[in-house]
Short mmCIF file of C-alpha atoms in Angstrom, two decimals:
data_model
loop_
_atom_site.label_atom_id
_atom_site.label_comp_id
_atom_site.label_asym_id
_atom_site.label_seq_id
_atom_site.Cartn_x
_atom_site.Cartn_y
_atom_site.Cartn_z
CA UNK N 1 83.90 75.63 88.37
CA UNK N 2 87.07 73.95 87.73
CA UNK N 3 88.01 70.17 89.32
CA UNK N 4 90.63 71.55 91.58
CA UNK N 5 88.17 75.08 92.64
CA UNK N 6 85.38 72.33 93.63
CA UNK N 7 87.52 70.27 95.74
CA UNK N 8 88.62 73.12 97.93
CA UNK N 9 85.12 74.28 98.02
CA UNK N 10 84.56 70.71 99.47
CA UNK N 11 87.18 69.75 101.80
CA UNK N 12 86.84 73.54 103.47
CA UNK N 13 83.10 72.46 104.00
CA UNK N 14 83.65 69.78 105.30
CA UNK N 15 86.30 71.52 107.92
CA UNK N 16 83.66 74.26 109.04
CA UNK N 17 80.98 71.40 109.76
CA UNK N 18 83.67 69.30 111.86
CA UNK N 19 84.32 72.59 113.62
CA UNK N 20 81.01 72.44 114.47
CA UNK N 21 80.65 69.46 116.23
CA UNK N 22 82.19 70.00 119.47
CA UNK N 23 79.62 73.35 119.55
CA UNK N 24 77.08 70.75 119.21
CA UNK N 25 78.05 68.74 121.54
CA UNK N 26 78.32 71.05 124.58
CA UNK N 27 75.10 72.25 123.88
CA UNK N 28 74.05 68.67 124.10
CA UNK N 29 75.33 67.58 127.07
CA UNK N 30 75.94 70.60 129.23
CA UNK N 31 78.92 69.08 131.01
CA UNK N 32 80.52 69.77 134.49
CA UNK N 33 76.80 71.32 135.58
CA UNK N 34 77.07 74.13 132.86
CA UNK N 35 73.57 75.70 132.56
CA UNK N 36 72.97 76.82 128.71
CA UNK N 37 74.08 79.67 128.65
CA UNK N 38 77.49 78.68 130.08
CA UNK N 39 77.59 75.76 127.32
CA UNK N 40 76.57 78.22 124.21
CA UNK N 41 79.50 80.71 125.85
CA UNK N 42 82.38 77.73 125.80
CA UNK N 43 80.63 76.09 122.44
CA UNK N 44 81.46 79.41 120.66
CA UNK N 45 84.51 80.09 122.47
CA UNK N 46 86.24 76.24 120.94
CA UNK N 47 84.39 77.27 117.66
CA UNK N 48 86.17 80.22 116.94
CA UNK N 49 89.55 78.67 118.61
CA UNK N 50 89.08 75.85 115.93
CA UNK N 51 88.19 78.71 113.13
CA UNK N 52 91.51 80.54 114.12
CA UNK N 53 93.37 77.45 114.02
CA UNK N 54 91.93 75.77 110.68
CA UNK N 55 91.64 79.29 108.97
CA UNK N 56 88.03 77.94 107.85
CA UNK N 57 86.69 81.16 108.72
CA UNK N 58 89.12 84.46 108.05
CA UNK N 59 90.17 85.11 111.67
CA UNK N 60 88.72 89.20 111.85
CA UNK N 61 85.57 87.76 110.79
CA UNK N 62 85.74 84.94 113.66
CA UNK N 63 86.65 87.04 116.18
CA UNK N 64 84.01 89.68 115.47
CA UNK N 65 81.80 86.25 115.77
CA UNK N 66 83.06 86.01 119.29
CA UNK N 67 83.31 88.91 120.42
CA UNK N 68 79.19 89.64 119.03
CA UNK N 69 78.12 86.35 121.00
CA UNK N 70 80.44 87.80 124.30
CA UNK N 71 78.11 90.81 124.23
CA UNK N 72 75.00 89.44 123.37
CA UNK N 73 74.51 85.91 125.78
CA UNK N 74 77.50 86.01 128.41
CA UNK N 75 76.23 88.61 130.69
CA UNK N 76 79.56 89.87 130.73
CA UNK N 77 80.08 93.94 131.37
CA UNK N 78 80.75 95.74 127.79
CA UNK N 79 84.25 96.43 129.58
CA UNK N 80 85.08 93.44 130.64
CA UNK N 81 84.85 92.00 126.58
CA UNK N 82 86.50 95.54 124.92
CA UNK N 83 89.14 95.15 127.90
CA UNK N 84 91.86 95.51 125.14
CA UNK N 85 90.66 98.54 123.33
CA UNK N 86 90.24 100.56 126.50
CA UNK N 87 93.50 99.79 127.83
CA UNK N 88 96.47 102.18 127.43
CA UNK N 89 98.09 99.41 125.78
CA UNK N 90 95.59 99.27 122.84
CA UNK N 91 97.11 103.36 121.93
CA UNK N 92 100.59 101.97 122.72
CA UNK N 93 100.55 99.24 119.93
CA UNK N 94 98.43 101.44 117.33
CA UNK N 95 100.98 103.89 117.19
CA UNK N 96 103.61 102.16 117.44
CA UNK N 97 102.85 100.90 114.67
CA UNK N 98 102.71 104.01 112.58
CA UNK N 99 105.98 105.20 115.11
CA UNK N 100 107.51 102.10 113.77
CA UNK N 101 106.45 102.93 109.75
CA UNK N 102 107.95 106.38 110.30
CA UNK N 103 111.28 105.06 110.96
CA UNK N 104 111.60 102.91 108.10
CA UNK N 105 110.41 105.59 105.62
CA UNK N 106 113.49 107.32 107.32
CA UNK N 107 115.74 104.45 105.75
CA UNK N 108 118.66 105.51 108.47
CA UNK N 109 118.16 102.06 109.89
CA UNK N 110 119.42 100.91 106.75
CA UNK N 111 121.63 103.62 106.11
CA UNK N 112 123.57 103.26 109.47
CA UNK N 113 123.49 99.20 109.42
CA UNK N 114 124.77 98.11 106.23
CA UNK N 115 128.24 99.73 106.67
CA UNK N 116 129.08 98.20 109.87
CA UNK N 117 127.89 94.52 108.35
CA UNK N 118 130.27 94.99 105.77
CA UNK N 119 132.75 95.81 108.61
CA UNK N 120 132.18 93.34 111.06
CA UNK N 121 129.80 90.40 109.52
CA UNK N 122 132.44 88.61 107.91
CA UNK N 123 132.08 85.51 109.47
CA UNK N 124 129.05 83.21 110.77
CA UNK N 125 130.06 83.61 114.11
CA UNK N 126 130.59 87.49 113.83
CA UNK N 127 127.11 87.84 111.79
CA UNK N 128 125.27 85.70 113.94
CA UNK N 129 127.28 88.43 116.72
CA UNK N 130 125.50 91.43 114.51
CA UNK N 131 122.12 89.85 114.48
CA UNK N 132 122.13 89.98 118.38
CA UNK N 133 123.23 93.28 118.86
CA UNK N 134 120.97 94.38 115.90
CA UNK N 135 118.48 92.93 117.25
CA UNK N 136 118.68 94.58 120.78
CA UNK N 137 119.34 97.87 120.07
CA UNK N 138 116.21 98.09 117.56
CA UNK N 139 114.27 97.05 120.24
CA UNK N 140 114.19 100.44 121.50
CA UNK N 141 114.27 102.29 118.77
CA UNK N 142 111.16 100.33 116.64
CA UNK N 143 108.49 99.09 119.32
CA UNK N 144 106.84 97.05 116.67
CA UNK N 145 108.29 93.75 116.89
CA UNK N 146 106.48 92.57 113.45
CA UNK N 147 108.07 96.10 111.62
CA UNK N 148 111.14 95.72 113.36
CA UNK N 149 112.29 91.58 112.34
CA UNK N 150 110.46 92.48 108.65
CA UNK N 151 113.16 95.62 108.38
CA UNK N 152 115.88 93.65 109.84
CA UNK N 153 115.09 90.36 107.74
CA UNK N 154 114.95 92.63 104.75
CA UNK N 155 118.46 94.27 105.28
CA UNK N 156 120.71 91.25 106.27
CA UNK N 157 118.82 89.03 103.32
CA UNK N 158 119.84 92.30 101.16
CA UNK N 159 123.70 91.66 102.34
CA UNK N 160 123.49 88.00 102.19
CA UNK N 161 122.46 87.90 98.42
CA UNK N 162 124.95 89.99 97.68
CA UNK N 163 127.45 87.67 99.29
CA UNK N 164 126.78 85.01 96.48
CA UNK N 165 125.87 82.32 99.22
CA UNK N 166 124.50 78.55 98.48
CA UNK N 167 120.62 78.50 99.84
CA UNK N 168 121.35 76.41 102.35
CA UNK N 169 124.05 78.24 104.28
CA UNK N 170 121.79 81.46 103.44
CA UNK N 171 118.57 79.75 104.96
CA UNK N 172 120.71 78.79 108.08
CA UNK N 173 121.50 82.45 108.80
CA UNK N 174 118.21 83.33 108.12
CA UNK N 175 116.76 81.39 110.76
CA UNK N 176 119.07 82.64 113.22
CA UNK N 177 118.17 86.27 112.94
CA UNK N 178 114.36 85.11 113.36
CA UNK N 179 115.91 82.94 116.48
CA UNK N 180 117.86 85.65 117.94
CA UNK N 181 114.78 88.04 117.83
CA UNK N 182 112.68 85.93 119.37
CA UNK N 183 114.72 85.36 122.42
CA UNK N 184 115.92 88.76 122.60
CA UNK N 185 112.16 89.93 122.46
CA UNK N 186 111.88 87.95 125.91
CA UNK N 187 114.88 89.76 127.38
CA UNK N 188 112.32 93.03 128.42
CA UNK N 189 108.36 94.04 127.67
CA UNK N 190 109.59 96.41 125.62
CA UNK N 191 110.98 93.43 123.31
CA UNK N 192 107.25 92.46 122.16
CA UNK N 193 105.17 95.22 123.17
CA UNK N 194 102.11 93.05 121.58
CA UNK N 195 102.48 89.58 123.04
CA UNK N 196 104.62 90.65 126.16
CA UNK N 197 101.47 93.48 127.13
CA UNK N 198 99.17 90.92 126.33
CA UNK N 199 100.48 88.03 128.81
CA UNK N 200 100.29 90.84 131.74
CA UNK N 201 96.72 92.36 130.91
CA UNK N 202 95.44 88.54 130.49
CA UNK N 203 97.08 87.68 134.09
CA UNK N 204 95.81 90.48 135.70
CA UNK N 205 99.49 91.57 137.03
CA UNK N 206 101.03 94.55 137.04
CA UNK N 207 104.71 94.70 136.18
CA UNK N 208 106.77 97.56 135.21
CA UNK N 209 109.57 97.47 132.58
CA UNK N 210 112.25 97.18 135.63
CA UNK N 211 110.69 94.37 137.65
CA UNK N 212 110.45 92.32 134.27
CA UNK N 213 114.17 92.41 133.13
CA UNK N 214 115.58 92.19 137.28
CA UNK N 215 113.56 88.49 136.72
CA UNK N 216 114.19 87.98 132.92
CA UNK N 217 117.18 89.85 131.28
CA UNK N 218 119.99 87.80 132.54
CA UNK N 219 118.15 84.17 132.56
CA UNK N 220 117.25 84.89 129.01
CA UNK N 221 120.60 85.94 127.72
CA UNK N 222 121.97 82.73 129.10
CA UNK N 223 118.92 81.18 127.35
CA UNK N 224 119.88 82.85 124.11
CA UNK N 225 123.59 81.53 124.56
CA UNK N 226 122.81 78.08 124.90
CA UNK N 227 120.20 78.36 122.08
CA UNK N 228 123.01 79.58 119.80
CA UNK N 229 125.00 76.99 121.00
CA UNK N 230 122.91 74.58 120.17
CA UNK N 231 122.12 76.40 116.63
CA UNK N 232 125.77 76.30 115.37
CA UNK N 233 125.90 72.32 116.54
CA UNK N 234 122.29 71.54 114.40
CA UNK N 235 123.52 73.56 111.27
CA UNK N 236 127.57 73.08 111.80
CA UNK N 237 128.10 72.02 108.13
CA UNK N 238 126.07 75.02 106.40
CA UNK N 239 128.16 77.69 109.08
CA UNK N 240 131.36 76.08 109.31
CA UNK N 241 133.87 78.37 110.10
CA UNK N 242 136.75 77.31 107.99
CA UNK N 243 134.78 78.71 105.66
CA UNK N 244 134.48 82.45 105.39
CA UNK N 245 131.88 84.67 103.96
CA UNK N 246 132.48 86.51 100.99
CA UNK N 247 133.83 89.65 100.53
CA UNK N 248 131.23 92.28 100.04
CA UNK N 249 131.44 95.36 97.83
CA UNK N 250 131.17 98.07 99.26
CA UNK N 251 127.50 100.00 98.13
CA UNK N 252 127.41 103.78 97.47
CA UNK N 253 124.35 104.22 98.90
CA UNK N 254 125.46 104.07 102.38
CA UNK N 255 128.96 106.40 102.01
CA UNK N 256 127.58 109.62 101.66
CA UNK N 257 127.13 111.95 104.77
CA UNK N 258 124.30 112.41 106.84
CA UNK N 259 122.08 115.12 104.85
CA UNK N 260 120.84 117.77 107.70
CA UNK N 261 117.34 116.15 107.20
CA UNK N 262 118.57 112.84 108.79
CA UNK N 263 120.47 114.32 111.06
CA UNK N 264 116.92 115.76 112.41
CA UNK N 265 114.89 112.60 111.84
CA UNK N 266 118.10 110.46 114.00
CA UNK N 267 117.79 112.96 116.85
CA UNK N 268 114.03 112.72 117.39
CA UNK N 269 114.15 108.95 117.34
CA UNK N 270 117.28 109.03 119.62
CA UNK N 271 115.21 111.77 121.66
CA UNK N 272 112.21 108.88 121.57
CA UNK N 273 114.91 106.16 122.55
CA UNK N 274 116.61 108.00 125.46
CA UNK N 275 112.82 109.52 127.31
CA UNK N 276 111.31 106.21 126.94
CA UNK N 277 114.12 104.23 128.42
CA UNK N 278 114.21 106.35 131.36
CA UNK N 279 110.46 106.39 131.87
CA UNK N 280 111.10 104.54 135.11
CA UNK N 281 113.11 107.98 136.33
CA UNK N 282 110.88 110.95 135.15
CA UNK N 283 107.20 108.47 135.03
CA UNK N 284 106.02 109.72 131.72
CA UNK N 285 104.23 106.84 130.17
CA UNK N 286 105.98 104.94 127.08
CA UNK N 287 102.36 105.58 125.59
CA UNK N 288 101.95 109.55 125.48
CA UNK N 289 106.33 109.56 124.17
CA UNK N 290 105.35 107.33 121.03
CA UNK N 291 102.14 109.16 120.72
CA UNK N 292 104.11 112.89 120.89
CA UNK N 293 106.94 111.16 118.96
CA UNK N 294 104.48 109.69 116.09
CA UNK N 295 102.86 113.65 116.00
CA UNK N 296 106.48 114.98 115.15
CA UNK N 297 107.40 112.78 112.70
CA UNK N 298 104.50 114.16 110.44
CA UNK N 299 105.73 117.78 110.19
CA UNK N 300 109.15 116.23 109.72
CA UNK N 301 107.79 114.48 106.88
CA UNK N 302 108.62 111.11 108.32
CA UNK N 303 104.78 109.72 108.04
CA UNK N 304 102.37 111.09 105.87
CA UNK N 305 98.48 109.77 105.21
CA UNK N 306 99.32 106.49 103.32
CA UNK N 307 101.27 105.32 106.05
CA UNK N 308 97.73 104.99 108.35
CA UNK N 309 97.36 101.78 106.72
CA UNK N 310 100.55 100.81 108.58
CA UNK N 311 98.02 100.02 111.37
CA UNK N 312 97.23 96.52 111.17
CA UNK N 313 93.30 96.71 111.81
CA UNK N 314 93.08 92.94 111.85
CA UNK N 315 95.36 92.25 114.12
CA UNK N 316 93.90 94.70 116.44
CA UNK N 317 90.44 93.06 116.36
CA UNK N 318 91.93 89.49 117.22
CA UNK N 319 93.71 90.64 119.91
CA UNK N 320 90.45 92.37 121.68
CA UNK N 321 89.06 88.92 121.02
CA UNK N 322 91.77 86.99 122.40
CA UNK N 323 91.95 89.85 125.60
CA UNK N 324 87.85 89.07 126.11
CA UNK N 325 88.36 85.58 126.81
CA UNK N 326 89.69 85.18 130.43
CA UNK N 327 87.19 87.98 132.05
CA UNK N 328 84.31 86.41 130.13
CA UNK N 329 84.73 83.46 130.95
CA UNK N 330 85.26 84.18 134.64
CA UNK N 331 82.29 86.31 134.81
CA UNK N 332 79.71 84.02 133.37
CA UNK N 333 81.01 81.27 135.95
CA UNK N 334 82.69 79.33 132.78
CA UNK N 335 86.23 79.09 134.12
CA UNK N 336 85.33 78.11 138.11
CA UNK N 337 83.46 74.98 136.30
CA UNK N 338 86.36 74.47 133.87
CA UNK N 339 89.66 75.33 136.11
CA UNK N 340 88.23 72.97 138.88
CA UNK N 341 88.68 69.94 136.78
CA UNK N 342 92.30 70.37 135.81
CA UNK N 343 93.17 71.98 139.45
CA UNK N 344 92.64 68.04 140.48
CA UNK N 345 95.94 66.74 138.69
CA UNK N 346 98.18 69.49 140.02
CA UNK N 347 99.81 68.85 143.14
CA UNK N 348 99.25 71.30 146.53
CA UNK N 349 102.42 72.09 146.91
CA UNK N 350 104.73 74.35 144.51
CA UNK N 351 107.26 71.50 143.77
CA UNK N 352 109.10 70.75 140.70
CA UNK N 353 105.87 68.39 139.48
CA UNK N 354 104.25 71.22 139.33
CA UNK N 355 106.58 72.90 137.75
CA UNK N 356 106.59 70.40 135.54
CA UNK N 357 103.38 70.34 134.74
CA UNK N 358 102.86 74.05 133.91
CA UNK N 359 105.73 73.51 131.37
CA UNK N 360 103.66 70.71 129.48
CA UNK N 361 100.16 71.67 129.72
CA UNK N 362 101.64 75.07 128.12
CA UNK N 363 103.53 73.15 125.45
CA UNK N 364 101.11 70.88 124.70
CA UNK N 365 98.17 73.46 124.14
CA UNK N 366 100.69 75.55 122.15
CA UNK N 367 101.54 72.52 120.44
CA UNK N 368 97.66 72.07 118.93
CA UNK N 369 96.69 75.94 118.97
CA UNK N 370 99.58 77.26 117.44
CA UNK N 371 99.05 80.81 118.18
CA UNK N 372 100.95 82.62 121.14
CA UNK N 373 98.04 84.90 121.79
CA UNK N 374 95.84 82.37 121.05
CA UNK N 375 97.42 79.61 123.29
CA UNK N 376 98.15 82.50 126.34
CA UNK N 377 94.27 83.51 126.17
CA UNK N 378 93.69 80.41 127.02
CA UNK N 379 96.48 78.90 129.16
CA UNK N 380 97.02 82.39 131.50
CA UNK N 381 93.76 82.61 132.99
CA UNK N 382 93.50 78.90 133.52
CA UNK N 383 96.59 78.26 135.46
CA UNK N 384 96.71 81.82 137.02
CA UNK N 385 93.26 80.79 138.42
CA UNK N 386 94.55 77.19 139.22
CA UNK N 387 97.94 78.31 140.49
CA UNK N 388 96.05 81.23 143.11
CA UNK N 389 97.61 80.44 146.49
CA UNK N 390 99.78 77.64 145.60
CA UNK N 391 102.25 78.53 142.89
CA UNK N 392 104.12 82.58 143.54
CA UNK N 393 102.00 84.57 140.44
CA UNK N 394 105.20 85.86 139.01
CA UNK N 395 106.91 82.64 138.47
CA UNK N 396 103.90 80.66 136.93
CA UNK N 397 103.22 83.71 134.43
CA UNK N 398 106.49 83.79 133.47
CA UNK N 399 106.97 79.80 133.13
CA UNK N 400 103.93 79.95 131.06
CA UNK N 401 105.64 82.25 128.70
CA UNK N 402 109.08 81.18 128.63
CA UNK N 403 107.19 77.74 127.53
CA UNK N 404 104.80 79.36 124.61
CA UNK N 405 107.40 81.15 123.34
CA UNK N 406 110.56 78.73 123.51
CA UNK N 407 108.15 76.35 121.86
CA UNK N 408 108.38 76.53 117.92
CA UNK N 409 108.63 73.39 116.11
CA UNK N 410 105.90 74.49 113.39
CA UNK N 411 105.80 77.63 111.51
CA UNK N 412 102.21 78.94 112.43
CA UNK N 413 103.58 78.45 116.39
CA UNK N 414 105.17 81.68 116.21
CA UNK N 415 104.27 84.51 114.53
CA UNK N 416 107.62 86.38 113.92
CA UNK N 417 108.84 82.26 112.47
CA UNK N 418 105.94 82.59 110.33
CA UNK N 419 106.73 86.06 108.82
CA UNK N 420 110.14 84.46 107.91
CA UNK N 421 109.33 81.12 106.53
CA UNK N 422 106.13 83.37 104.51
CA UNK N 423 109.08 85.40 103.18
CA UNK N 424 111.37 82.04 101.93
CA UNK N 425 113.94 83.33 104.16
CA UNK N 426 114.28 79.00 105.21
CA UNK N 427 112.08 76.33 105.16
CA UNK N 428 109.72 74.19 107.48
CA UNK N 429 112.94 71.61 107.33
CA UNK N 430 115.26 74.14 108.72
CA UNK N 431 112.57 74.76 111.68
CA UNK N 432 111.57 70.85 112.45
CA UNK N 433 116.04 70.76 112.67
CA UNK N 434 116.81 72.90 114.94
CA UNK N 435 112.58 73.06 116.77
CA UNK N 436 112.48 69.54 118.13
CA UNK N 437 115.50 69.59 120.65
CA UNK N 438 115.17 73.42 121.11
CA UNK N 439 112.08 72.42 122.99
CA UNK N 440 113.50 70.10 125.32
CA UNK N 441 116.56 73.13 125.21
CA UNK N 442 113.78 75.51 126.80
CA UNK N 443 112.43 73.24 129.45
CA UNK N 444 115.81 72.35 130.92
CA UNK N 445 117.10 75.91 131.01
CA UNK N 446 113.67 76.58 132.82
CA UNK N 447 114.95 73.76 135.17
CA UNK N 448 118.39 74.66 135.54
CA UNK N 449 119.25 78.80 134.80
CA UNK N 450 115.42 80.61 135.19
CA UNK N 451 114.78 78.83 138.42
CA UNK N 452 117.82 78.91 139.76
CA UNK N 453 118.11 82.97 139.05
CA UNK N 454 114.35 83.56 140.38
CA UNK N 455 115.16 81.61 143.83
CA UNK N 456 118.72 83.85 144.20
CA UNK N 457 116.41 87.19 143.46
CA UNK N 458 113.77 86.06 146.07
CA UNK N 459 110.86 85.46 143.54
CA UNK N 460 110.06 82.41 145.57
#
């Protein structure tokens, strides 16, 4: 075994045994008036947190870990810990995946995009312009948000190489498409079927698509101007104005017609697009149209068998782990014991300490946990329990996310930054640039724009 094999080997020892410690010490000391079983639930709940966090232990294998101990020692109801995978929303995200694959075998997304870049994304200003709309309208046609910012990232880095730029003005626009999807991803549930679905099944509340953008569309596209704002001021010298983008050559692959086969393959998705939009008016689930959707696309030859693999099985298994958390822990007694300790420093009232309050604890935890299913397993159920009959539920599940997902100073504390900065799209140094005072960005426009629009809509 080679110097540098045996020194890993080592150190990553040494991290699972420190994980360990805080497991040990629970069982130990039993705090707050925990019986054992309570302490060997919340020992093994902040040993796999630490796992996912450290990547010590692979995180499918952790959360199986979890999710075993759940079962076996929490007394919790085999329904209340596989809450995930008998939800509706655990058929919506698997085949939305494979929906998702289909259209990108298609390659229209490609096919229709590129010419109207080389139209209109001739400046930063006018690019940054595409990436928005981009960004929206492929929100409803590719449900996926990981498929849908890896297909987008791929085609604009496709027309920025060929552009010729320096890496740092490339890495600049880079960051902004991963910005602008992020806060556009906030703008409905829709957005971020994944993380958005998982913040209302962890809270308990029911919201339909329409409640969620009458409280969030317009806040957050004021939010995503003042972001950009704030983008072209932190990277003003890479996107300067004065100096124009190259001229692009025009590609053959994108001027031929639409063969008839497209043509079929663009009206089921638009089909897909238009039924699901409307759900509201005609009340067919989103989850049976992707499912019939995701059938026709395999006589159409749009998915084949391969493209099963498209379903990301590991993802799927830490998110039922991250879903079992909250119920488990409720049912076993965990989070009374827990919640009543921090329910102390909030204040009785719903005031702006409060508020205030919410916004750190959420950043903080976010901060060290990195994760935004990860950090929302564990914030939601805590301050939903805390918040009961003081804070309106609406407002302090929606402050809670607006502050986990506003918060990215790191790459691991989003996951659609991480695809990017995994890719080489930009850099850790691009992130901590524009990361730091988009934080304190977030918090103010929670102050100032989402407050403000809540009170005039009657939220609270």
């Amino acid at each position: 075994m080679s110097e540098r094999l045996t020194t890993f080997v080592h150190t990553k020892g040494a991290v699972f045994l420190l994980t360990l410690v805080p497991a040990a010490i629970l069982l130990l000391l039993r705090p707050i008036g925990m019986d054992l079983r309570q302490s060997a639930v919340l020992a093994v709940l902040v040993v796999t947190i630490l796992w996912w966090i450290t990547g010590v232990v692979e995180r499918t294998i952790a959360s199986a870990f979890l999710l075993l101990v759940f079962l076996l020692i929490s007394g919790a109801p085999v329904k209340t810990v596989f809450t995930f995978p008998l939800s509706e929303n655990f058929l919506l995200i698997v085949f939305s995946f494979l929906f998702s694959q289909g259209i990108s075998n298609s390659g229209l997304v490609d096919r229709l995009l590129q010419p109207m870049l080389n139209r209109f994304g001739r400046t930063p200003l006018r690019l940054v312009g595409m990436m928005v709309l981009s960004a929206f309208v492929m929100a409803f046609i590719i449900p996926q948000p990981f498929s849908r910012i890896i297909l987008l990232s791929l085609i604009y880095d496709n027309y920025l190489t060929r552009m010729g730029l320096e890496h740092e003005r490339k890495a600049a626009l880079m960051l902004g498409l991963y910005l602008v999807s992020i806060l556009v991803n906030m703008t409905m549930i829709r957005g971020d079927i994944i993380l958005n679905n998982a913040l209302l099944t962890m809270s308990g509340v029911a919201m339909s698509e329409g409640t969620w953008m009458t409280y969030m569309t317009v806040p957050t596209l004021l939010y995503l101007v003042l972001a950009l704002g704030l983008y072209f001021v932190l990277f003003r010298v890479p996107l300067q104005e004065s100096r124009p983008l190259l001229d692009v050559p025009q590609t053959q692959d994108h001027k031929g017609r639409i063969s008839n086969e497209e043509k079929r393959n663009l009206i089921l998705i638009l089909l897909t697009v238009a039924i699901w939009t409307t759900e509201e008016l005609h009340g067919l689930s989103g989850t049976i149209i992707v499912i019939a959707a995701t059938l026709l696309m395999i006589p159409f030859g749009m998915l084949k068998r391969p493209d099963l693999k498209a379903v990301n099985l590991k993802l799927l298994v830490f998110l039922t782990a991250a879903f079992s958390i909250g119920g488990t822990l409720n049912t076993c007694g965990v989070a009374d014991k827990l919640f009543s300790l921090f329910a102390k420093a909030f204040p009785d009232t719903f005031s702006l300490p409060y508020i205030l309050l919410v916004l750190a604890a959420s950043i903080l935890l976010h901060m060290l946990l990195g994760s935004n299913i990860t950090t929302m397993s564990v914030v939601v159920p805590g301050l939903m329990t805390i918040g009961a009959g003081t804070a309106p539920a609406h407002v302090l599940l929606f402050l809670i996310y607006i502050a986990v997902c506003g918060h990215f100073v790191l790459p691991f504390h989003h996951v659609v930054i991480l695809l990017g900065e995994g890719k080489g799209y930009y850099s850790t140094k691009e992130l901590l640039r524009f990361g730091l005072p988009h934080t304190i960005l977030t918090v103010a426009t929670v102050l100032v724009v989402y407050l403000t629009w809540w009170r005039v809509m009657g939220l609270f």
